[in-house]
Coordinates of C-alpha atoms and ligand atoms in Angstrom, one line a residue:
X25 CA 149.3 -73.7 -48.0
X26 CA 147.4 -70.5 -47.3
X27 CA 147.4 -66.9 -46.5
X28 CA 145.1 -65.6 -44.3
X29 CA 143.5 -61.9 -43.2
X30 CA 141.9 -61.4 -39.7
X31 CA 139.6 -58.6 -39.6
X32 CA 139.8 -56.7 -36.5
X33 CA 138.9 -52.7 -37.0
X34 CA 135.7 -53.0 -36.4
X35 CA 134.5 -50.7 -33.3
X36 CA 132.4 -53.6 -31.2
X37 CA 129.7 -50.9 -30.5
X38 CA 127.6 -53.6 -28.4
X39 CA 130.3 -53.9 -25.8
X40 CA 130.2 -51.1 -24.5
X41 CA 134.2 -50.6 -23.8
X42 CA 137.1 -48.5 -24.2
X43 CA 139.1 -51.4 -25.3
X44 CA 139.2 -52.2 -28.8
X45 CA 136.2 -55.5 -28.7
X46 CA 139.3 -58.2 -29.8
X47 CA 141.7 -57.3 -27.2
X48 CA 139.0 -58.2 -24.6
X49 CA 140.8 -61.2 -22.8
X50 CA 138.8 -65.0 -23.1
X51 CA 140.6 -67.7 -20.6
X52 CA 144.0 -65.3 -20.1
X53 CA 144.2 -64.1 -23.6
X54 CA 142.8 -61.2 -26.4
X55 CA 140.2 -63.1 -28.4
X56 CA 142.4 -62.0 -31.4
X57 CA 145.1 -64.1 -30.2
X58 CA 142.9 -67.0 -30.2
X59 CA 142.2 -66.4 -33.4
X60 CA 146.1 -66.5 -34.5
X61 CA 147.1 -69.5 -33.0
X62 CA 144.2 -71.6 -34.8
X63 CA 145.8 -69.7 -38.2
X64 CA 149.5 -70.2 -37.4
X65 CA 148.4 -74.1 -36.2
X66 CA 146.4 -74.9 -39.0
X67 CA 149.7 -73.7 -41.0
X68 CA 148.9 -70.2 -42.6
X69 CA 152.0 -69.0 -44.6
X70 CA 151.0 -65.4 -43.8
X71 CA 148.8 -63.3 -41.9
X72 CA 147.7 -60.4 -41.6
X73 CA 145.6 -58.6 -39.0
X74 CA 143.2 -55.5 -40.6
X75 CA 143.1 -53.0 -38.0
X76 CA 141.2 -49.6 -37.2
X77 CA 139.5 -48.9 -34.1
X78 CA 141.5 -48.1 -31.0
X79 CA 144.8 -47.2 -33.4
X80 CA 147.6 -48.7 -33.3
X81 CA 146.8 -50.6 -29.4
X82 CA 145.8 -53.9 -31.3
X83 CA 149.1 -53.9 -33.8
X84 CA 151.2 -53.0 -30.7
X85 CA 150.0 -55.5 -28.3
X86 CA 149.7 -58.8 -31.1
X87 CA 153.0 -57.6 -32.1
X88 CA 154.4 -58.0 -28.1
X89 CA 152.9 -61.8 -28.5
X90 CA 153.6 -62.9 -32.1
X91 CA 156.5 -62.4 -34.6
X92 CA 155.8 -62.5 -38.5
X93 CA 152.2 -60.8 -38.6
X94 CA 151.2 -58.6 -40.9
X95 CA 149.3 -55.1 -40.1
X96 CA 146.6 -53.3 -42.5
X97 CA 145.2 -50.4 -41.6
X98 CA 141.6 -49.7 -42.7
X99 CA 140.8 -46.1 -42.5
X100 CA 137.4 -46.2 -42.8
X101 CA 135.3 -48.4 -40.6
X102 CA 133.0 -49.0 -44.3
X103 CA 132.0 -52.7 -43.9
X104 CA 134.0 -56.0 -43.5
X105 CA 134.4 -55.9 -47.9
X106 CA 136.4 -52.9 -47.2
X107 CA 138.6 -54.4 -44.2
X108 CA 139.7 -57.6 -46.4
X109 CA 140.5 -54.8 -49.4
X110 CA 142.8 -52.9 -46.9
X111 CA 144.9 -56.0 -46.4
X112 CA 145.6 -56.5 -50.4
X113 CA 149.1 -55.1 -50.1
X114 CA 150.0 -56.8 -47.2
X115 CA 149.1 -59.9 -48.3
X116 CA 151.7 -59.1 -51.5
X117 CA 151.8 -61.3 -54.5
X118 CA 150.8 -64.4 -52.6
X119 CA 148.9 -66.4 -55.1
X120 CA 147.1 -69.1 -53.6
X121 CA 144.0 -69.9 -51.2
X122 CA 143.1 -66.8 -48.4
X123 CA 141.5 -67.6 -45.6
X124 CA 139.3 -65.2 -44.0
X125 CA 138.9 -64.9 -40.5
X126 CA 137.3 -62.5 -38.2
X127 CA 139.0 -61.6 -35.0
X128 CA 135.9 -61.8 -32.6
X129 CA 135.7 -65.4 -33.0
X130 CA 138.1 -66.9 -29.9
X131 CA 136.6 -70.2 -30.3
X132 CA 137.8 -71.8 -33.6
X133 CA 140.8 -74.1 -33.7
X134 CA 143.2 -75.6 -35.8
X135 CA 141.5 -78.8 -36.7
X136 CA 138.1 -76.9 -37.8
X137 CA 140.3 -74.8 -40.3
X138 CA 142.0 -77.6 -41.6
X139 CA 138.8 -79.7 -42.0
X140 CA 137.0 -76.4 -43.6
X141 CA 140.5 -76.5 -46.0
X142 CA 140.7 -80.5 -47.1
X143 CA 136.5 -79.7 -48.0
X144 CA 137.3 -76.4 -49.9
X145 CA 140.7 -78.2 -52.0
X146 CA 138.3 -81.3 -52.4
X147 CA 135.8 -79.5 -54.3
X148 CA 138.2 -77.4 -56.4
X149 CA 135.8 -74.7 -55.5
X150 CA 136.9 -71.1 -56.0
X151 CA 135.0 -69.9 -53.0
X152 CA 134.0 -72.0 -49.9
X153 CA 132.4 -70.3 -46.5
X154 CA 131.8 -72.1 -43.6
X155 CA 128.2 -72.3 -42.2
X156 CA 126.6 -73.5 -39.6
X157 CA 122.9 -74.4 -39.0
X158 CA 120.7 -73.1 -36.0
X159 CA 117.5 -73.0 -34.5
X160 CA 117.4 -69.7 -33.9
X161 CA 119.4 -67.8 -36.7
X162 CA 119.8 -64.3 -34.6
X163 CA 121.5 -61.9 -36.0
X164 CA 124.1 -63.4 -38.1
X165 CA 123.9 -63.7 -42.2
X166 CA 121.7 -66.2 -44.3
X167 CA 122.7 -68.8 -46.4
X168 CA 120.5 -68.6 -49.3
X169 CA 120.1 -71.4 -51.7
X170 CA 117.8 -71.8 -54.5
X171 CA 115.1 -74.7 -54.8
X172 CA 117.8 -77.7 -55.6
X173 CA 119.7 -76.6 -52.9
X174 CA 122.7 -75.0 -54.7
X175 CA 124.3 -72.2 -53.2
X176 CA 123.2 -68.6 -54.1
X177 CA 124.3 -65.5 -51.7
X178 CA 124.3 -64.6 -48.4
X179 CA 121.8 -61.8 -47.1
X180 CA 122.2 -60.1 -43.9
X181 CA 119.7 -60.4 -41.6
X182 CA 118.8 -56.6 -41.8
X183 CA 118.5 -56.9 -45.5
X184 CA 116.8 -60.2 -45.3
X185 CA 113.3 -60.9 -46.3
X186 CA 110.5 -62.3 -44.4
X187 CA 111.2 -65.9 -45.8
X188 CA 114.6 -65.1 -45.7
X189 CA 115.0 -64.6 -41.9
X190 CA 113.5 -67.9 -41.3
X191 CA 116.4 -69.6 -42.8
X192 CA 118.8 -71.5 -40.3
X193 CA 121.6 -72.0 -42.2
X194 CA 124.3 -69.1 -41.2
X195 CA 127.3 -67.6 -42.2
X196 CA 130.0 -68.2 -39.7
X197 CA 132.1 -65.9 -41.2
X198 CA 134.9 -67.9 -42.3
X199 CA 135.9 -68.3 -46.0
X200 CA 138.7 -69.5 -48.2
X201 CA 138.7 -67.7 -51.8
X202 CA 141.5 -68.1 -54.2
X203 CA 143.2 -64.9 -54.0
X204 CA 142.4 -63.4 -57.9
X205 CA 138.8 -64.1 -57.6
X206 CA 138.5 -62.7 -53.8
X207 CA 140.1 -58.9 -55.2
X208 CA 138.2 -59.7 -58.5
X209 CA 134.6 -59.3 -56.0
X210 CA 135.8 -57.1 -53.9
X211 CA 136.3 -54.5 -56.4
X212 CA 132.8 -55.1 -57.7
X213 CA 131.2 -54.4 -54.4
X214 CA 128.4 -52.0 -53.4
X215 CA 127.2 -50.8 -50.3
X216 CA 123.5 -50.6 -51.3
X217 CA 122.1 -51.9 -48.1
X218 CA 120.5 -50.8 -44.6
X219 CA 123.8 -50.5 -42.8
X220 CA 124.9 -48.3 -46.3
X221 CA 128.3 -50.5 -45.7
X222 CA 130.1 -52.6 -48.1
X223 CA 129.7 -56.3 -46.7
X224 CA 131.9 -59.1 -47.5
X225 CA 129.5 -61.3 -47.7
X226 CA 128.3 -60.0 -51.1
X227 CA 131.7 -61.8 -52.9
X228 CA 129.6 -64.9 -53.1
X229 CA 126.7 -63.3 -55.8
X230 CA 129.7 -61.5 -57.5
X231 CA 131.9 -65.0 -58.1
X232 CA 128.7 -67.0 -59.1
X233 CA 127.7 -64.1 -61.4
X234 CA 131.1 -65.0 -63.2
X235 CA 130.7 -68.3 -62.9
X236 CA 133.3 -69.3 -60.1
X237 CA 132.5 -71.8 -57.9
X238 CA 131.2 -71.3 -54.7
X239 CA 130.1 -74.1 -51.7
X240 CA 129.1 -73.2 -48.5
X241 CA 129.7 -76.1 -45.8
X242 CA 127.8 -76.9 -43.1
X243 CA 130.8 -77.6 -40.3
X244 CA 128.3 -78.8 -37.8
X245 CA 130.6 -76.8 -35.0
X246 CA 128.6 -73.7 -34.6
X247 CA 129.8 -73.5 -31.3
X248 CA 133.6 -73.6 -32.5
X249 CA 132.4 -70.1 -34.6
X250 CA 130.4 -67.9 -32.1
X251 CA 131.1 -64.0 -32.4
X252 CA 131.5 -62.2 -29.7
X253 CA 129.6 -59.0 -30.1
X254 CA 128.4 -58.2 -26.6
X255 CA 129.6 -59.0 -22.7
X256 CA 127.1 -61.9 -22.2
X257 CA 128.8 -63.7 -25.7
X258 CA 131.8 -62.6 -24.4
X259 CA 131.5 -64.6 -20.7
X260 CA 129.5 -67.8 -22.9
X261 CA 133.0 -68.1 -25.0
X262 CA 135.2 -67.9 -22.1
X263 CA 133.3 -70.7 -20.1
X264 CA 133.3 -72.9 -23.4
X265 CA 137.3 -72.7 -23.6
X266 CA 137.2 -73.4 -19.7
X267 CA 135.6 -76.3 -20.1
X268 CA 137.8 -77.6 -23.1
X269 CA 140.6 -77.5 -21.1
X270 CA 138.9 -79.1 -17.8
X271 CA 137.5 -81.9 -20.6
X272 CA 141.1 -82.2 -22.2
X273 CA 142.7 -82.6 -19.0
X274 CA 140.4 -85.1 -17.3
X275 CA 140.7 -87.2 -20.4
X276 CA 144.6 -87.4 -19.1
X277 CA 144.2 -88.5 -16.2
X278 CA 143.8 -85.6 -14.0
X279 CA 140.3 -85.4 -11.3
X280 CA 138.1 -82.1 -10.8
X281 CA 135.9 -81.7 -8.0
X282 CA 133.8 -79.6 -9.9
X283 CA 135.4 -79.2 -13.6
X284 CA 132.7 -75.8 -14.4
X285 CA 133.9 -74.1 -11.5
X286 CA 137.7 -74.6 -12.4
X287 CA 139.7 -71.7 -14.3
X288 CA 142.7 -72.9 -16.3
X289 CA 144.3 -71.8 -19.6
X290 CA 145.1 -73.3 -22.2
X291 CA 149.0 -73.1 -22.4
X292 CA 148.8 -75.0 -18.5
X293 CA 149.8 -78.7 -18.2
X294 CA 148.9 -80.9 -15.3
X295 CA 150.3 -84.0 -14.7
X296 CA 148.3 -87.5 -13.9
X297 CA 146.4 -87.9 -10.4
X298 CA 146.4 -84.8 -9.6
X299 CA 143.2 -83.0 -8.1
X300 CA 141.8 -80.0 -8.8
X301 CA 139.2 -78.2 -6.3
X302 CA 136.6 -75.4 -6.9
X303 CA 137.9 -71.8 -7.8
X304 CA 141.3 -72.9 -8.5
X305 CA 142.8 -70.4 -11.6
X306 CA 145.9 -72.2 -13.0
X307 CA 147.3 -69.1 -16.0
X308 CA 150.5 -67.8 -17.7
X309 CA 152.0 -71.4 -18.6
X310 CA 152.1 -72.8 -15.0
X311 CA 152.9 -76.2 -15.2
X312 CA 152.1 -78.8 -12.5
X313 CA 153.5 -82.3 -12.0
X314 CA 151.8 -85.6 -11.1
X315 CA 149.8 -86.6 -8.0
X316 CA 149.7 -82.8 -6.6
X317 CA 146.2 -81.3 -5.1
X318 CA 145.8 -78.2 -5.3
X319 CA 142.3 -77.0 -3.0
X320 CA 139.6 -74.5 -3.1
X321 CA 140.8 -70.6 -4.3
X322 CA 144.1 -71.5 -5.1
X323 CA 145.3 -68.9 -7.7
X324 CA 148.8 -69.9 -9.8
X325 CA 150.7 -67.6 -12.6
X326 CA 153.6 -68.6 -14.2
X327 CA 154.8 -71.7 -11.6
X328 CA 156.6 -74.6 -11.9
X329 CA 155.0 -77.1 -9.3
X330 CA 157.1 -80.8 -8.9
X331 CA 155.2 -83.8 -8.2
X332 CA 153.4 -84.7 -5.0
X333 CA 152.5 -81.4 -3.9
X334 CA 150.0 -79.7 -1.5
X335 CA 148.5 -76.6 -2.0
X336 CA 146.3 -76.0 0.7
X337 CA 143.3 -73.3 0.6
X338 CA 143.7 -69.8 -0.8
X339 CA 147.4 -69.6 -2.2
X340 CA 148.7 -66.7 -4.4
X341 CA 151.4 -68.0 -6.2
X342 CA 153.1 -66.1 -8.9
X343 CA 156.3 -67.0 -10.7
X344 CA 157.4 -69.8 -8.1
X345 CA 159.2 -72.9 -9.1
X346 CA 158.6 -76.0 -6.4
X347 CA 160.8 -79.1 -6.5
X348 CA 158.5 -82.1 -5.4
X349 CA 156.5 -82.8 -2.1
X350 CA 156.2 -79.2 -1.6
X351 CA 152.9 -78.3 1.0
X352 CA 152.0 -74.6 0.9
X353 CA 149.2 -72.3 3.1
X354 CA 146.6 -72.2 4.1
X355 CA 146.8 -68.7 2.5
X356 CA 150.6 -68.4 1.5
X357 CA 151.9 -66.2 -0.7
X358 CA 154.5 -66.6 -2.8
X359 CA 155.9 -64.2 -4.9
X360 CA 158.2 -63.9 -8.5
X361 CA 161.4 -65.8 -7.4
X362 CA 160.5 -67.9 -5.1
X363 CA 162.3 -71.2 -5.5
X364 CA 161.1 -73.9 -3.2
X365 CA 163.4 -77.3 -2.8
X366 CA 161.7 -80.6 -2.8
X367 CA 160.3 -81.2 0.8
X368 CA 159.7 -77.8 2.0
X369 CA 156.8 -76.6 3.9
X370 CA 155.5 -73.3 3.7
X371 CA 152.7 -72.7 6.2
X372 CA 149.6 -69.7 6.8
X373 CA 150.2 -66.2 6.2
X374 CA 153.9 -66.8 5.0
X375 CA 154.7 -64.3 2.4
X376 CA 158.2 -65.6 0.4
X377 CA 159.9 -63.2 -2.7
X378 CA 162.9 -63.6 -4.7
X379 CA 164.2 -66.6 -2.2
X380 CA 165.4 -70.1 -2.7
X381 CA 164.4 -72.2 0.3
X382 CA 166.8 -75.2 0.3
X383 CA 165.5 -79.1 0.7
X384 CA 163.5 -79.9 3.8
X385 CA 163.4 -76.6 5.2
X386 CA 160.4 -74.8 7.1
X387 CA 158.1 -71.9 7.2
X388 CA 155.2 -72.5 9.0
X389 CA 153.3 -69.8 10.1
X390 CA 153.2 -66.1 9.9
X391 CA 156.3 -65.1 8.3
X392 CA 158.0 -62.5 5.3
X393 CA 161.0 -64.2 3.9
X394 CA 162.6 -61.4 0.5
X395 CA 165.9 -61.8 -1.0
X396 CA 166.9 -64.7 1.1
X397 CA 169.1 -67.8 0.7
X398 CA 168.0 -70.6 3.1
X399 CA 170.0 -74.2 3.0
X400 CA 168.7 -76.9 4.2
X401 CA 166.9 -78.2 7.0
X402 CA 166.0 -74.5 8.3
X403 CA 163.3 -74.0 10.6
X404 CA 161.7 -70.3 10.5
X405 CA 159.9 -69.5 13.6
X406 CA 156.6 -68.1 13.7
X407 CA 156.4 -64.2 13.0
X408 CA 160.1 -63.9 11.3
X409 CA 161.2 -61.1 9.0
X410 CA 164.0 -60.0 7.1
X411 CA 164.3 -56.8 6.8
X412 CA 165.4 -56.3 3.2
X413 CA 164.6 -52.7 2.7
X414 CA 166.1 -49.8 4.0
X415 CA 164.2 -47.6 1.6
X416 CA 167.0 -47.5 -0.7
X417 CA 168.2 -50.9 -1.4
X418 CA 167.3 -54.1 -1.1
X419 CA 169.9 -56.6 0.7
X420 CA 170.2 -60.3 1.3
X421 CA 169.7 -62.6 4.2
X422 CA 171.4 -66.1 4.3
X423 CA 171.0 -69.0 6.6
X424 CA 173.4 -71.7 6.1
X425 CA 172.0 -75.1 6.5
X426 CA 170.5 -76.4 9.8
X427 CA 170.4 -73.0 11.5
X428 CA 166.9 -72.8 13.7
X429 CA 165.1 -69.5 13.8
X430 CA 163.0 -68.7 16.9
X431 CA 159.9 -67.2 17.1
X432 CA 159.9 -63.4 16.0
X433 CA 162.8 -62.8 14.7
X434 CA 164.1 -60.1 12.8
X435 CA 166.8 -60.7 10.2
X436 CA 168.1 -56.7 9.4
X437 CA 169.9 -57.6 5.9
X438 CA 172.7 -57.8 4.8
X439 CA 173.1 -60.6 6.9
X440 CA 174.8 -63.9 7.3
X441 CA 173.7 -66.7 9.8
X442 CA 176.4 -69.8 9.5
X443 CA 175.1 -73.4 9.6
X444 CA 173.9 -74.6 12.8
X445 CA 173.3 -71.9 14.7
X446 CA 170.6 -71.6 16.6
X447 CA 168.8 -67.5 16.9
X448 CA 166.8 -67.4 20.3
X449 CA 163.1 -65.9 20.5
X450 CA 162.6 -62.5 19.6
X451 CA 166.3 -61.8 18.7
X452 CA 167.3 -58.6 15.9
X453 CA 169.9 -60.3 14.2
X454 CA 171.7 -57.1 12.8
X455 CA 175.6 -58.6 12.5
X456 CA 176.8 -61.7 10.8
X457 CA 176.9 -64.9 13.2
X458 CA 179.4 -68.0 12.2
X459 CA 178.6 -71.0 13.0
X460 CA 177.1 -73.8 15.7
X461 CA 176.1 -70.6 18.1
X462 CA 173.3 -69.2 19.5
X463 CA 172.5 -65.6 19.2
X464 CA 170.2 -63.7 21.5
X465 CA 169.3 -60.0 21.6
X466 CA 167.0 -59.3 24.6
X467 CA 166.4 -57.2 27.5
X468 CA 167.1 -59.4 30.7
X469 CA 164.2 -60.4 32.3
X470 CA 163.4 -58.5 35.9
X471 CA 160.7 -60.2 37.9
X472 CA 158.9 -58.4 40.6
X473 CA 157.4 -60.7 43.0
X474 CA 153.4 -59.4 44.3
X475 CA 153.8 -56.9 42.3
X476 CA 150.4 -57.2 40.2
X477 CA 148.4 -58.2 43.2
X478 CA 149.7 -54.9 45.0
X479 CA 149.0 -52.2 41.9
X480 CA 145.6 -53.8 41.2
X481 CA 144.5 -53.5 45.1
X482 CA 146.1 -49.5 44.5
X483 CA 143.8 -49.0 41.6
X484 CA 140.9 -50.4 43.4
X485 CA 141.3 -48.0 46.3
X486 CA 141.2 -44.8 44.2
X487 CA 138.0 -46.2 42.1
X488 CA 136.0 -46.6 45.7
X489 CA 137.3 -43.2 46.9
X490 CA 139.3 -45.1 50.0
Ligands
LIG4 C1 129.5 -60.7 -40.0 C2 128.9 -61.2 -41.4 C3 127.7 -62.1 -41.1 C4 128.2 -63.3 -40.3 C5 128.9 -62.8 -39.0 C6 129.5 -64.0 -38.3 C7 129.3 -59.3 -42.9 C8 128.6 -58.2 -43.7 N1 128.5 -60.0 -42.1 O1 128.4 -60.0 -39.4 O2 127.2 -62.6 -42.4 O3 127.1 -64.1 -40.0 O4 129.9 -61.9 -39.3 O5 130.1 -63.7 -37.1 O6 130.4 -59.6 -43.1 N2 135.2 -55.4 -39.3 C9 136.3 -54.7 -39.8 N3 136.0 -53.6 -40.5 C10 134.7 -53.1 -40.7 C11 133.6 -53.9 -40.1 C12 133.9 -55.0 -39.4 O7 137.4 -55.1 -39.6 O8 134.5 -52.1 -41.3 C13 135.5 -56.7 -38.5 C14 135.1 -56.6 -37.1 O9 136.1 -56.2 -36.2 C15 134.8 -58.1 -36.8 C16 134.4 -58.7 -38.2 O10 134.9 -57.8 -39.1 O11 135.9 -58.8 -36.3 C17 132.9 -58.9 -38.3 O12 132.3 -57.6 -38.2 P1 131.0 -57.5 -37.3 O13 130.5 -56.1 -37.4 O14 131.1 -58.2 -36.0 O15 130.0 -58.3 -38.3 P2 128.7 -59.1 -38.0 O16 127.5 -58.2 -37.9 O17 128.9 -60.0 -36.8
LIG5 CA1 130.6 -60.3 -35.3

């Protein structure tokens, strides 16, 4: 078991944002979140989150998401020695390994931390850090060993020496220290450096100096470990987690047209044979069922799809459920609420909300169906509304099962249609209708026989001055 502190005050001066740099969003969620769930899934006992800049936004908002973290505010922004420090009494008198993390690093899972963990037990060290190797080092610290390869210190690359910069072994900055000997260090550290900040990093020459033992282990996953420091790291770590998922999923069974050009998160399942097309953004937990094809610029929030389904091009779903054999759009858009029974059939521009659509029924084209109950078997004409707002309230339509809805209709709620009945072209539907009729609300048609010919033959006359 282990504790672990996630440092997350610092300012992310390179992003250039308002936001605090770890509640930018990678693949639906703050990078800090990432950075949990690998804690909490590798089985961390207790964590807690070092805050600072942008106040108390990044407490608030991982506190709306998670239960049983831990906040520490660090004052100062003084270096990343400082931030762990900060979190000494919220860790308490936990006594075993901590596990350091930093929260601009959305990319590292469970099964790297618990590798990183079996190496550091195995080794009985007293320090371990995770490193990676690189061909071109950047900005991040150096592993510095001495000539029989044992491990001596990390130098930042602003402190670093000639020779040292062209070292290629980096700190990812992830480290498990035994909790006595990490507050032992830390106490001990100075900030005589270029940045004039008290660096974490500096632990390492401390333990060895009193003769603790310190590994640092390659985890040949550099990619696993990138900070995100700027907006161009920031868009390189959301395509990587992008492409997990498309990877994870087409290893079960499910088929991408193009898997880089596909957006889904990572708490969305898809079922076997189903197919994916371009620009499709699957987010929030939707959860599609097998055999469904979803085409190009669909867009899905929080759904429920069945199995078998359609989505044609450019549908904005948003909290729907649909049973099974479900086609939707062209460009439908359904909204929170929207229940669909297997077999329906929404068609283009049909806007649903807060309806349930019973089995086999039909909306095919041009449409706004809000707060409605629909049985089964209905057929909605092109161009029908219900009129669910009066600009006070909203009311509800129901059509019982079987009733046929001509062509633009309006449905002026609250309003009741019984089963059967069929509403003629055109109709306002403003009362409640029982059963097996027909309503019709219409002018009467008058005809006048000629009557064009003789008005256009008028109009001509006057133009010509006759
Ligand atoms: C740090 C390491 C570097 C390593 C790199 C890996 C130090 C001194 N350097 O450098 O060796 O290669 O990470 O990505 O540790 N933070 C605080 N309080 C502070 C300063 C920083 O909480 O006062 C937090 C930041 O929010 C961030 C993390 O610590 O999440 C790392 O800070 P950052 O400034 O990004 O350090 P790097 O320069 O990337
Ligand atoms: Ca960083």
């Amino acid at each position: 078991m282990f504790a672990t502190i996630i440092l997350a005050a610092g300012k992310g001066t390179r992003m250039k944002s308002d936001v605090p740099k770890v509640l930018h969003p990678v693949a639906g969620i703050p990078m800090l979140f990432h950075v949990i769930k690998a804690a909490q899934a590798a089985g961390s006992e207790r964590t807690v989150v070092v805050y600072g800049h942008g106040g108390e936004l990044v407490p608030q908002k991982t506190a709306e998401s998670f239960d049983g973290i831990a906040f520490a505010l660090q004052e100062t922004l003084n270096g990343t020695a400082k931030a762990v420090e900060a979190a000494k009494t919220a860790i308490g008198t936990y006594s075993g390994d901590i596990l350091i993390l930093c929260g601009d690093t959305p990319l590292v899972d469970a099964a790297l931390l618990a590798n990183f963990l079996e190496h550091h037990r195995r080794a009985k060290a007293d320090l371990s850090v995770l490193s990676a190797t690189l061909n071109d080092a950047g900005n991040y610290g150096r592993i510095v060993r001495d000539w029989n390869g044992k491990f001596r210190s990390i130098v930042e690359a602003r402190d670093a020496s000639p020779e040292e910069k062209q070292i290629r072994e980096i700190n990812s900055g992830i480290y498990l220290v035994k909790r006595d000997v990490l507050f032992q260090t830390l106490s001990e550290v100075q900030c005589t450096n270029a940045q004039q900040e008290y660096y974490l990093t500096d632990i390492v020459a401390h333990a060895l100096y009193h003769g603790y033992t310190c590994q640092a282990i390659d985890g040949k996953a550099f990619e696993k470990t990138l900070g995100i420091n700027s907006r161009a790291e920031l868009a390189q770590a959301t395509q990587i987690l992008y492409r997990r998922k498309a990877q994870e999923l087409m290893e079960n069974g499910v088929t991408f047209v193009d898997p880089s050009s596909t957006y889904i998160e990572a708490t969305v399942q898809v079922g076997r044979d189903s197919i994916l097309y371009p620009n499709v953004f699957l987010e929030k937990g939707t959860t599609i069922g097998e055999r469904v094809t979803i085409r190009q610029g669909c867009t899905l929030i929080g759904c429920t799809i069945g199995n078998d389904g359609y989505l044609k091009d450019g549908c904005y779903l948003e909290g729907a459920v649909l049973g099974d054999d479900v086609a939707v759009g062209p460009y439908a858009h359904l909204r929170p609420g929207s229940v669909l029974e297997n077999h329906v059939k929404i068609g283009n521009f049909v806007e649903i909300k807060k309806s349930h659509i019973g089995e086999g029924s039909k909306a095919s084209h041009l449409s706004y169906i809000g707060d409605a109950t629909l049985g089964r078997d209905v057929n909605i004409g092109c161009g029908t509304i219900t009129c669910n707002y009066d600009g006070f309230g909203k009311h509800r339509t129901v059509l019982e099962d079987g009733v046929f809805v001509g062509s633009d209709t309006q449905l002026v709620a609250p309003v009741t249609v019984g089963k059967g009945t069929i509403i003629a072209a055109g109709t306002t539907v403003t009362r409640d209708v029982p059963e097996e009729s027909l309503v019709i609300s219409r002018v009467e048609q008058k005809v006048l026989k000629g009557w064009a010919a003789r008005f256009r033959e008028k109009k001509l006359r006057e133009k010509d001055g006759r």
